[in-house]
Coordinates of N, CA and C in Angstrom, one line a residue:
Chain A
E1 N 6.8 -1.0 -19.3 CA 6.9 0.2 -18.4 C 7.7 0.0 -17.2
A2 N 8.7 0.8 -17.0 CA 9.6 0.6 -15.8 C 8.8 0.9 -14.6
G3 N 9.1 0.1 -13.5 CA 8.3 0.3 -12.3 C 9.0 1.3 -11.4
V4 N 8.6 1.4 -10.1 CA 9.2 2.2 -9.1 C 10.5 1.6 -8.6
A5 N 11.5 2.3 -8.7 CA 12.8 1.8 -8.3 C 13.2 2.3 -6.9
Q6 N 13.7 1.4 -6.1 CA 14.2 1.8 -4.7 C 15.5 1.2 -4.5
S7 N 16.3 1.9 -3.7 CA 17.6 1.4 -3.3 C 18.0 2.0 -1.9
P8 N 18.8 1.3 -1.1 CA 19.2 -0.1 -1.3 C 18.1 -1.0 -1.1
R9 N 18.3 -2.3 -1.3 CA 17.2 -3.3 -1.1 C 17.2 -3.7 0.4
Y10 N 18.4 -3.7 1.0 CA 18.6 -4.1 2.4 C 19.6 -3.1 3.0
K11 N 19.4 -2.8 4.3 CA 20.3 -1.9 5.1 C 20.3 -2.4 6.5
I12 N 21.5 -2.5 7.1 CA 21.7 -2.9 8.5 C 22.5 -1.8 9.1
I13 N 22.0 -1.1 10.2 CA 22.8 -0.1 10.9 C 22.6 -0.3 12.4
E14 N 23.4 0.4 13.1 CA 23.3 0.4 14.5 C 22.5 1.6 15.0
K15 N 21.8 1.5 16.1 CA 21.0 2.6 16.6 C 21.9 3.8 16.8
R16 N 21.2 4.9 16.5 CA 21.8 6.3 16.6 C 22.6 6.6 15.3
Q17 N 22.8 5.7 14.4 CA 23.4 6.0 13.1 C 22.3 6.6 12.2
S18 N 22.7 7.2 11.1 CA 21.8 7.7 10.1 C 21.7 6.8 8.9
V19 N 20.6 7.0 8.1 CA 20.4 6.1 6.9 C 19.6 6.9 6.0
A20 N 19.8 6.6 4.7 CA 19.0 7.3 3.6 C 18.5 6.3 2.6
F21 N 17.3 6.5 2.2 CA 16.7 5.6 1.2 C 16.4 6.5 -0.1
W22 N 16.5 5.8 -1.2 CA 16.2 6.6 -2.5 C 15.1 5.9 -3.3
C23 N 14.3 6.8 -3.9 CA 13.2 6.3 -4.7 C 13.1 7.0 -6.1
N24 N 13.0 6.3 -7.1 CA 12.7 6.9 -8.5 C 11.4 6.4 -8.9
P25 N 10.4 7.3 -9.0 CA 9.0 6.9 -9.4 C 8.9 6.6 -10.9
I26 N 7.7 6.1 -11.2 CA 7.4 5.9 -12.6 C 7.4 7.3 -13.3
S27 N 7.9 7.3 -14.5 CA 8.0 8.6 -15.3 C 6.6 9.2 -15.5
G28 N 6.5 10.5 -15.2 CA 5.2 11.2 -15.4 C 4.3 11.1 -14.2
H29 N 4.7 10.4 -13.1 CA 3.8 10.3 -11.9 C 4.1 11.5 -11.0
A30 N 3.1 12.3 -10.8 CA 3.2 13.5 -10.0 C 3.2 13.3 -8.5
T31 N 2.5 12.2 -8.1 CA 2.4 12.0 -6.7 C 3.3 10.8 -6.2
L32 N 4.0 11.1 -5.1 CA 4.9 10.1 -4.6 C 4.7 9.9 -3.1
Y33 N 4.7 8.7 -2.7 CA 4.4 8.3 -1.3 C 5.5 7.5 -0.7
W34 N 5.8 7.8 0.6 CA 6.6 6.9 1.4 C 5.8 6.2 2.5
Y35 N 5.9 4.9 2.6 CA 5.2 4.1 3.6 C 6.2 3.4 4.4
Q36 N 5.9 3.2 5.7 CA 6.6 2.3 6.6 C 5.8 1.1 6.9
Q37 N 6.4 -0.1 6.8 CA 5.7 -1.3 7.1 C 6.5 -2.1 8.1
I38 N 5.9 -2.2 9.3 CA 6.5 -3.0 10.4 C 6.0 -4.4 10.2
L39 N 6.8 -5.4 10.6 CA 6.5 -6.8 10.4 C 5.2 -7.1 11.0
G40 N 4.3 -7.7 10.2 CA 3.0 -8.2 10.6 C 1.9 -7.1 10.6
Q41 N 2.3 -5.9 10.1 CA 1.3 -4.8 10.0 C 1.1 -4.4 8.5
G42 N 0.1 -3.6 8.3 CA -0.1 -3.0 7.0 C 0.8 -1.8 6.8
P43 N 1.1 -1.4 5.6 CA 1.9 -0.2 5.4 C 1.2 1.1 6.0
K44 N 2.1 1.9 6.6 CA 1.6 3.2 7.2 C 2.2 4.4 6.4
L45 N 1.3 5.3 6.0 CA 1.8 6.4 5.2 C 2.7 7.3 6.1
L46 N 3.9 7.7 5.6 CA 4.7 8.6 6.3 C 4.6 10.0 5.7
I47 N 4.7 10.1 4.4 CA 4.6 11.4 3.7 C 4.2 11.2 2.3
Q48 N 3.4 12.2 1.8 CA 2.9 12.2 0.4 C 3.3 13.5 -0.2
F49 N 3.9 13.4 -1.4 CA 4.3 14.6 -2.2 C 3.4 14.7 -3.5
Q50 N 3.1 15.9 -3.9 CA 2.5 16.1 -5.2 C 3.5 17.1 -5.9
N51 N 4.1 16.5 -6.9 CA 5.3 17.2 -7.6 C 6.3 17.4 -6.5
N52 N 6.8 18.5 -6.2 CA 7.8 18.6 -5.1 C 7.3 19.3 -3.9
G53 N 6.0 19.4 -3.8 CA 5.4 19.9 -2.6 C 4.8 18.8 -1.7
V54 N 4.9 19.0 -0.3 CA 4.3 18.0 0.6 C 2.8 18.2 0.8
V55 N 2.1 17.1 0.6 CA 0.6 17.2 0.7 C 0.2 16.7 2.1
D56 N 0.9 15.7 2.6 CA 0.5 15.1 3.9 C 1.8 14.5 4.5
D57 N 2.2 15.0 5.7 CA 3.3 14.5 6.5 C 2.9 14.3 7.9
S58 N 1.6 14.1 8.2 CA 1.1 14.1 9.5 C 1.6 13.0 10.4
Q59 N 2.0 11.9 9.7 CA 2.5 10.7 10.5 C 4.0 10.5 10.4
L60 N 4.7 11.6 9.9 CA 6.1 11.5 9.8 C 6.8 12.0 11.1
P61 N 7.6 11.2 11.8 CA 8.2 11.6 13.0 C 9.3 12.6 12.7
K62 N 8.9 13.9 12.7 CA 9.8 14.9 12.2 C 11.0 15.2 13.0
D63 N 11.1 14.7 14.2 CA 12.3 14.9 15.0 C 13.5 14.1 14.5
R64 N 13.2 13.0 13.7 CA 14.2 12.1 13.2 C 14.1 11.8 11.8
F65 N 12.9 11.9 11.2 CA 12.7 11.6 9.8 C 12.6 12.8 9.0
S66 N 13.2 12.8 7.8 CA 13.0 13.9 6.8 C 12.9 13.3 5.4
A67 N 12.3 14.0 4.5 CA 12.1 13.6 3.2 C 12.1 14.8 2.2
E68 N 12.7 14.6 1.1 CA 12.6 15.6 0.1 C 12.4 15.0 -1.3
R69 N 11.9 15.9 -2.2 CA 11.6 15.5 -3.6 C 12.0 16.6 -4.4
L70 N 13.3 16.7 -4.7 CA 13.8 17.8 -5.5 C 13.4 17.7 -7.0
K71 N 13.0 18.7 -7.6 CA 12.6 18.8 -9.0 C 11.4 17.9 -9.3
G72 N 10.7 17.5 -8.3 CA 9.5 16.7 -8.5 C 9.6 15.4 -9.1
V73 N 10.8 14.8 -9.0 CA 11.0 13.4 -9.6 C 11.5 12.5 -8.5
D74 N 12.8 12.3 -8.3 CA 13.3 11.4 -7.3 C 13.1 11.9 -5.9
S75 N 13.1 11.0 -5.0 CA 12.9 11.4 -3.6 C 13.9 10.6 -2.7
T76 N 14.2 11.2 -1.6 CA 15.0 10.5 -0.5 C 14.3 10.6 0.8
L77 N 14.4 9.6 1.6 CA 13.9 9.6 2.9 C 15.1 9.3 3.9
K78 N 15.2 10.1 4.9 CA 16.4 10.0 5.8 C 15.9 9.8 7.2
I79 N 16.6 9.0 7.9 CA 16.4 8.8 9.4 C 17.7 9.2 10.1
Q80 N 17.6 10.1 11.1 CA 18.8 10.5 11.8 C 18.4 11.1 13.1
P81 N 18.7 10.5 14.3 CA 19.3 9.1 14.4 C 18.3 8.0 14.4
A82 N 18.7 6.8 14.0 CA 17.8 5.7 14.0 C 17.6 5.1 15.4
K83 N 16.4 4.6 15.6 CA 16.1 3.8 16.8 C 15.7 2.4 16.4
L84 N 15.8 1.5 17.4 CA 15.4 0.1 17.2 C 14.1 0.0 16.6
E85 N 13.1 0.8 17.0 CA 11.7 0.6 16.5 C 11.6 1.1 15.1
D86 N 12.6 1.6 14.5 CA 12.6 2.0 13.0 C 12.8 0.8 12.1
S87 N 13.1 -0.3 12.7 CA 13.3 -1.5 11.9 C 12.0 -1.8 11.2
A88 N 12.0 -1.8 9.8 CA 10.8 -2.0 9.0 C 11.2 -2.0 7.6
V89 N 10.2 -2.3 6.7 CA 10.4 -2.1 5.3 C 9.8 -0.7 4.9
Y90 N 10.6 0.0 4.2 CA 10.2 1.4 3.7 C 9.9 1.3 2.2
L91 N 8.6 1.5 2.0 CA 8.1 1.4 0.6 C 7.8 2.8 0.0
C92 N 8.2 2.9 -1.3 CA 7.9 4.0 -2.0 C 6.8 3.7 -3.1
A93 N 5.9 4.6 -3.3 CA 4.9 4.4 -4.3 C 4.7 5.7 -5.1
S94 N 4.2 5.5 -6.3 CA 3.9 6.7 -7.1 C 2.5 6.5 -7.8
S95 N 1.9 7.6 -8.2 CA 0.7 7.5 -9.0 C 0.5 8.8 -9.8
L96 N -0.4 8.7 -10.8 CA -0.7 9.9 -11.6 C -1.4 10.9 -10.7
D97 N -1.5 12.1 -11.2 CA -2.1 13.2 -10.4 C -3.6 13.2 -10.4
D98 N -4.2 12.2 -9.8 CA -5.6 12.1 -9.7 C -6.0 11.4 -8.4
P99 N -6.9 11.9 -7.7 CA -7.2 11.3 -6.4 C -7.6 9.9 -6.4
N100 N -8.0 9.3 -7.5 CA -8.5 7.9 -7.5 C -7.6 7.0 -8.4
E101 N -6.4 7.5 -8.8 CA -5.5 6.7 -9.5 C -4.8 5.6 -8.7
K102 N -4.6 4.5 -9.3 CA -3.9 3.4 -8.5 C -2.5 3.7 -8.2
L103 N -2.0 3.2 -7.1 CA -0.6 3.4 -6.7 C 0.2 2.2 -7.2
F104 N 1.4 2.6 -7.6 CA 2.4 1.5 -8.0 C 3.5 1.6 -6.9
F105 N 3.8 0.4 -6.4 CA 4.8 0.3 -5.3 C 6.1 -0.3 -5.8
G106 N 7.2 0.2 -5.2 CA 8.5 -0.5 -5.3 C 8.6 -1.7 -4.4
S107 N 9.7 -2.4 -4.5 CA 9.9 -3.6 -3.7 C 10.3 -3.2 -2.2
G108 N 10.7 -2.0 -2.0 CA 11.0 -1.6 -0.6 C 12.4 -1.7 -0.2
T109 N 12.8 -1.1 0.9 CA 14.1 -1.2 1.5 C 13.8 -1.8 2.9
Q110 N 14.5 -2.9 3.1 CA 14.3 -3.5 4.5 C 15.4 -3.0 5.4
L111 N 15.0 -2.3 6.4 CA 16.0 -1.7 7.4 C 16.0 -2.5 8.7
S112 N 17.2 -2.9 9.1 CA 17.3 -3.5 10.4 C 18.2 -2.6 11.3
V113 N 17.7 -2.2 12.4 CA 18.5 -1.3 13.3 C 18.9 -2.2 14.5
L114 N 20.2 -2.3 14.7 CA 20.7 -3.2 15.8 C 21.1 -2.4 17.1
Chain B
D1 N -10.4 8.7 8.5 CA -10.7 7.8 7.4 C -11.7 6.8 7.8
A2 N -12.6 6.4 7.0 CA -13.6 5.4 7.3 C -12.8 4.1 7.4
K3 N -13.2 3.2 8.3 CA -12.5 1.9 8.6 C -13.1 0.8 7.8
T4 N -12.3 -0.3 7.6 CA -12.8 -1.5 7.1 C -12.5 -2.6 8.0
T5 N -13.2 -3.7 7.9 CA -13.0 -4.9 8.8 C -12.9 -6.1 7.9
Q6 N -11.8 -6.9 8.0 CA -11.6 -8.1 7.2 C -11.2 -9.2 8.2
P7 N -11.5 -10.5 7.7 CA -10.9 -11.6 8.5 C -9.4 -11.6 8.5
N8 N -8.8 -12.1 9.6 CA -7.3 -12.1 9.6 C -6.7 -13.1 8.5
S9 N -7.4 -14.2 8.3 CA -6.9 -15.2 7.4 C -8.0 -16.0 6.8
M10 N -7.7 -16.6 5.6 CA -8.6 -17.5 4.9 C -7.7 -18.5 4.2
E11 N -8.4 -19.7 4.0 CA -7.7 -20.7 3.2 C -8.5 -21.1 2.0
S12 N -7.9 -21.5 1.0 CA -8.6 -22.0 -0.2 C -7.8 -23.1 -0.9
N13 N -8.5 -23.9 -1.6 CA -7.8 -24.9 -2.4 C -7.5 -24.3 -3.8
E14 N -6.5 -24.8 -4.4 CA -6.1 -24.3 -5.8 C -7.2 -24.7 -6.7
E15 N -7.5 -23.8 -7.7 CA -8.5 -24.0 -8.7 C -9.9 -23.7 -8.2
E16 N -10.1 -23.4 -6.9 CA -11.4 -23.1 -6.4 C -11.6 -21.6 -6.4
P17 N -12.8 -21.2 -6.4 CA -13.1 -19.7 -6.3 C -12.9 -19.3 -4.8
V18 N -12.5 -18.0 -4.6 CA -12.3 -17.5 -3.3 C -13.1 -16.2 -3.2
H19 N -13.8 -16.1 -2.0 CA -14.5 -14.9 -1.8 C -14.0 -14.2 -0.5
L20 N -13.4 -13.1 -0.7 CA -12.8 -12.3 0.4 C -13.7 -11.2 0.9
P21 N -14.2 -11.3 2.1 CA -15.2 -10.3 2.5 C -14.6 -9.0 3.1
C22 N -15.3 -7.9 3.1 CA -14.8 -6.7 3.7 C -16.1 -5.9 4.2
N23 N -16.1 -5.5 5.4 CA -17.2 -4.7 6.0 C -16.7 -3.3 6.1
H24 N -17.5 -2.4 5.7 CA -17.2 -0.9 5.8 C -18.5 -0.2 6.1
S25 N -19.1 -0.3 7.3 CA -20.4 0.2 7.6 C -20.4 1.7 7.7
T26 N -19.2 2.4 7.8 CA -19.2 3.8 7.9 C -18.8 4.5 6.6
I27 N -18.9 3.8 5.5 CA -18.5 4.3 4.3 C -19.3 5.6 3.9
S28 N -18.7 6.5 3.3 CA -19.4 7.8 2.9 C -19.6 7.7 1.4
G29 N -20.5 8.7 1.0 CA -20.8 8.7 -0.4 C -19.7 9.0 -1.4
T30 N -18.6 9.5 -0.9 CA -17.5 9.9 -1.7 C -16.3 8.9 -1.6
D31 N -16.5 7.8 -1.0 CA -15.5 6.7 -0.8 C -15.6 5.7 -1.9
Y32 N -14.4 5.5 -2.6 CA -14.3 4.4 -3.5 C -13.8 3.2 -2.6
I33 N -14.1 2.0 -3.0 CA -13.6 0.8 -2.4 C -12.4 0.2 -3.2
H34 N -11.2 0.2 -2.7 CA -10.1 -0.3 -3.3 C -9.6 -1.6 -2.7
W35 N -9.0 -2.5 -3.6 CA -8.4 -3.7 -3.1 C -6.9 -3.7 -3.6
Y36 N -6.0 -4.0 -2.7 CA -4.6 -4.2 -3.1 C -4.2 -5.5 -2.5
R37 N -3.2 -6.2 -3.0 CA -2.6 -7.4 -2.4 C -1.1 -7.2 -2.3
Q38 N -0.6 -8.0 -1.4 CA 0.9 -7.9 -1.2 C 1.4 -9.3 -1.1
L39 N 2.2 -9.7 -2.1 CA 2.8 -11.0 -2.2 C 4.1 -10.9 -1.2
P40 N 4.5 -12.1 -0.8 CA 5.7 -12.1 0.1 C 6.9 -11.4 -0.5
S41 N 7.5 -10.5 0.3 CA 8.7 -9.8 0.0 C 8.5 -8.8 -1.2
Q42 N 7.3 -8.4 -1.4 CA 7.0 -7.4 -2.4 C 6.2 -6.3 -1.9
G43 N 6.2 -5.2 -2.6 CA 5.3 -4.1 -2.3 C 3.9 -4.4 -2.7
P44 N 2.9 -3.7 -2.1 CA 1.5 -4.0 -2.5 C 1.3 -3.7 -4.0
E45 N 0.3 -4.4 -4.6 CA -0.1 -4.2 -6.0 C -1.6 -4.0 -6.0
Y46 N -2.0 -3.1 -6.9 CA -3.4 -2.8 -7.2 C -4.1 -4.1 -7.7
V47 N -5.3 -4.3 -7.2 CA -6.2 -5.4 -7.7 C -7.4 -4.8 -8.5
I48 N -8.2 -4.0 -7.8 CA -9.4 -3.6 -8.4 C -10.0 -2.5 -7.5
H49 N -10.9 -1.7 -8.1 CA -11.6 -0.7 -7.3 C -13.0 -0.4 -7.9
G50 N -13.9 0.0 -7.0 CA -15.3 0.3 -7.5 C -16.0 1.3 -6.6
L51 N -17.1 1.8 -7.1 CA -17.9 2.8 -6.3 C -19.2 2.2 -5.9
T52 N -20.0 1.8 -6.9 CA -21.4 1.3 -6.5 C -21.6 0.0 -7.3
S53 N -21.2 0.0 -8.5 CA -21.6 -1.2 -9.4 C -20.5 -2.3 -9.2
N54 N -20.8 -3.5 -9.5 CA -19.8 -4.6 -9.5 C -18.9 -4.3 -10.6
V55 N -17.6 -4.8 -10.4 CA -16.5 -4.5 -11.4 C -15.8 -5.8 -11.7
N56 N -15.3 -5.9 -12.9 CA -14.5 -7.1 -13.3 C -13.3 -6.6 -14.0
N57 N -12.2 -7.3 -13.7 CA -11.0 -7.1 -14.5 C -10.3 -8.5 -14.7
R58 N -9.1 -8.5 -15.3 CA -8.5 -9.7 -15.5 C -8.0 -10.4 -14.3
M59 N -7.9 -9.7 -13.2 CA -7.4 -10.3 -11.9 C -8.5 -10.8 -11.1
A60 N -9.6 -10.1 -11.0 CA -10.6 -10.4 -10.0 C -11.9 -9.7 -10.3
S61 N -12.9 -10.0 -9.5 CA -14.2 -9.3 -9.6 C -14.5 -8.7 -8.2
L62 N -15.2 -7.6 -8.2 CA -15.6 -6.9 -7.0 C -17.1 -6.8 -6.9
A63 N -17.7 -7.4 -5.9 CA -19.1 -7.3 -5.7 C -19.4 -6.4 -4.6
I64 N -20.2 -5.4 -4.8 CA -20.5 -4.3 -3.8 C -21.9 -4.4 -3.4
A65 N -22.2 -4.5 -2.1 CA -23.6 -4.6 -1.6 C -24.3 -3.3 -2.0
E66 N -25.6 -3.5 -2.1 CA -26.5 -2.4 -2.5 C -26.4 -1.2 -1.6
D67 N -26.2 -1.4 -0.3 CA -26.1 -0.3 0.6 C -24.7 0.1 0.8
R68 N -23.8 -0.5 0.1 CA -22.3 -0.2 0.1 C -21.6 -0.4 1.4
K69 N -22.3 -1.1 2.4 CA -21.6 -1.3 3.7 C -20.8 -2.5 3.7
S70 N -20.7 -3.3 2.6 CA -19.8 -4.4 2.5 C -19.5 -4.7 1.1
S71 N -18.4 -5.4 0.9 CA -18.0 -5.8 -0.5 C -17.3 -7.1 -0.4
T72 N -17.1 -7.7 -1.6 CA -16.4 -9.0 -1.6 C -15.5 -9.0 -2.8
L73 N -14.3 -9.4 -2.6 CA -13.3 -9.6 -3.7 C -13.4 -11.1 -4.1
I74 N -13.6 -11.3 -5.4 CA -13.7 -12.7 -5.9 C -12.6 -13.0 -6.8
L75 N -11.8 -14.1 -6.4 CA -10.8 -14.6 -7.3 C -11.5 -15.9 -7.9
H76 N -11.6 -16.0 -9.1 CA -12.5 -17.0 -9.7 C -11.9 -18.4 -9.7
R77 N -10.5 -18.5 -9.8 CA -9.8 -19.7 -9.7 C -8.5 -19.5 -9.0
A78 N -8.4 -19.7 -7.7 CA -7.2 -19.4 -7.0 C -6.0 -20.3 -7.5
T79 N -4.9 -19.7 -7.6 CA -3.7 -20.4 -7.8 C -2.7 -20.2 -6.7
L80 N -1.6 -20.9 -6.6 CA -0.6 -20.8 -5.6 C 0.0 -19.4 -5.6
R81 N 0.0 -18.7 -6.8 CA 0.5 -17.4 -6.9 C -0.4 -16.3 -6.3
D82 N -1.6 -16.7 -6.0 CA -2.5 -15.8 -5.4 C -2.4 -15.7 -3.8
A83 N -1.5 -16.5 -3.3 CA -1.3 -16.5 -1.8 C -0.6 -15.1 -1.5
A84 N -1.3 -14.4 -0.7 CA -0.9 -13.0 -0.4 C -1.7 -12.4 0.7
V85 N -1.4 -11.2 1.2 CA -2.3 -10.5 2.1 C -3.1 -9.5 1.2
Y86 N -4.4 -9.6 1.4 CA -5.3 -8.8 0.6 C -5.9 -7.6 1.5
Y87 N -5.8 -6.4 1.0 CA -6.2 -5.2 1.8 C -7.4 -4.6 1.1
C88 N -8.4 -4.4 1.9 CA -9.6 -3.6 1.5 C -9.5 -2.2 2.0
I89 N -9.6 -1.2 1.2 CA -9.3 0.2 1.6 C -10.3 1.1 1.0
L90 N -10.8 2.0 1.9 CA -11.7 3.1 1.4 C -10.9 4.3 1.1
R91 N -11.2 4.9 -0.1 CA -10.4 6.0 -0.5 C -11.4 7.1 -1.0
D92 N -11.3 8.3 -0.3 CA -12.1 9.4 -0.6 C -11.6 10.0 -1.9
F93 N -12.5 10.1 -3.0 CA -12.0 10.6 -4.2 C -12.1 12.1 -4.4
T94 N -12.6 12.8 -3.4 CA -12.6 14.2 -3.5 C -11.3 14.9 -3.0
G95 N -11.1 16.0 -3.4 CA -9.9 16.7 -3.0 C -8.6 16.2 -3.6
T96 N -7.5 16.9 -3.3 CA -6.2 16.6 -3.9 C -5.3 15.7 -3.1
A97 N -5.7 15.5 -1.8 CA -4.8 14.7 -1.0 C -5.3 13.3 -0.7
S98 N -5.8 12.7 -1.7 CA -6.4 11.3 -1.5 C -5.3 10.3 -1.2
K99 N -5.4 9.7 0.0 CA -4.3 8.8 0.4 C -4.9 7.4 0.6
L100 N -4.1 6.4 0.6 CA -4.4 5.1 0.8 C -4.0 4.7 2.3
T101 N -5.0 4.3 3.1 CA -4.7 3.9 4.5 C -5.0 2.4 4.6
F102 N -3.9 1.7 4.9 CA -4.0 0.2 4.9 C -4.3 -0.2 6.3
G103 N -5.1 -1.3 6.4 CA -5.4 -2.0 7.7 C -4.4 -3.2 7.7
T104 N -4.8 -4.2 8.4 CA -4.0 -5.4 8.5 C -4.3 -6.5 7.5
G105 N -5.4 -6.4 6.8 CA -5.7 -7.2 5.7 C -6.1 -8.6 6.0
T106 N -6.3 -9.4 5.0 CA -6.6 -10.9 5.1 C -5.5 -11.7 4.4
R107 N -4.9 -12.6 5.2 CA -3.8 -13.4 4.7 C -4.5 -14.6 4.0
L108 N -4.3 -14.8 2.7 CA -4.9 -15.9 2.0 C -3.9 -17.0 1.8
Q109 N -4.2 -18.2 2.2 CA -3.4 -19.3 2.0 C -4.0 -20.2 0.9
V110 N -3.3 -20.6 -0.1 CA -3.8 -21.5 -1.2 C -3.0 -22.8 -1.1
T111 N -3.8 -23.9 -1.1 CA -3.1 -25.2 -1.0 C -3.5 -26.1 -2.1
L112 N -2.7 -27.0 -2.4 CA -2.9 -27.9 -3.5 C -4.1 -28.9 -3.3

């Protein structure tokens, strides 16, 4: 079974630039999550989609972060403009449409903002 | 979300059993106990979950206290590949927006 695919694996940008991350979830998984993991901390949920609708985006900094999941499959997460404190690993996860199903995570995109 | 408390770090010798504790005194009746682990440079991976009864799978065992205020993840024979950060998470199984809220976890070191 193919896992959750993310790209790019690494990204280095300067502050105030924009960046986008892409995620392809496991086929058939209705729920998709984006997490931010700052070095030394546990992952923090940014946004959760169920199919192409947003279920929870309470911790998404909406002044600079945006995410979409067109057609309920792939998703992109964008940061514009980036700040130094956005340096982190951005993890995408997906699960079946059940509140207790396990999440499958991708390997993440490591973002460095200089 | 109800919170969990875990030790920051633990050490184990290879081939020895490891007991990773988790306290969750404010757990509600609709919370499942989930464990995930994160190996270096990888995303978290599911380990096990349970509600009231002890659970076993090929990776680990989960022992849940009778009052459900604590639980223990048991790795029966630790290997070097089990060195990771282990997260204990409470997940409300009601409703449609069930999310996973991670804490800082326990960093497990395994030595020869």
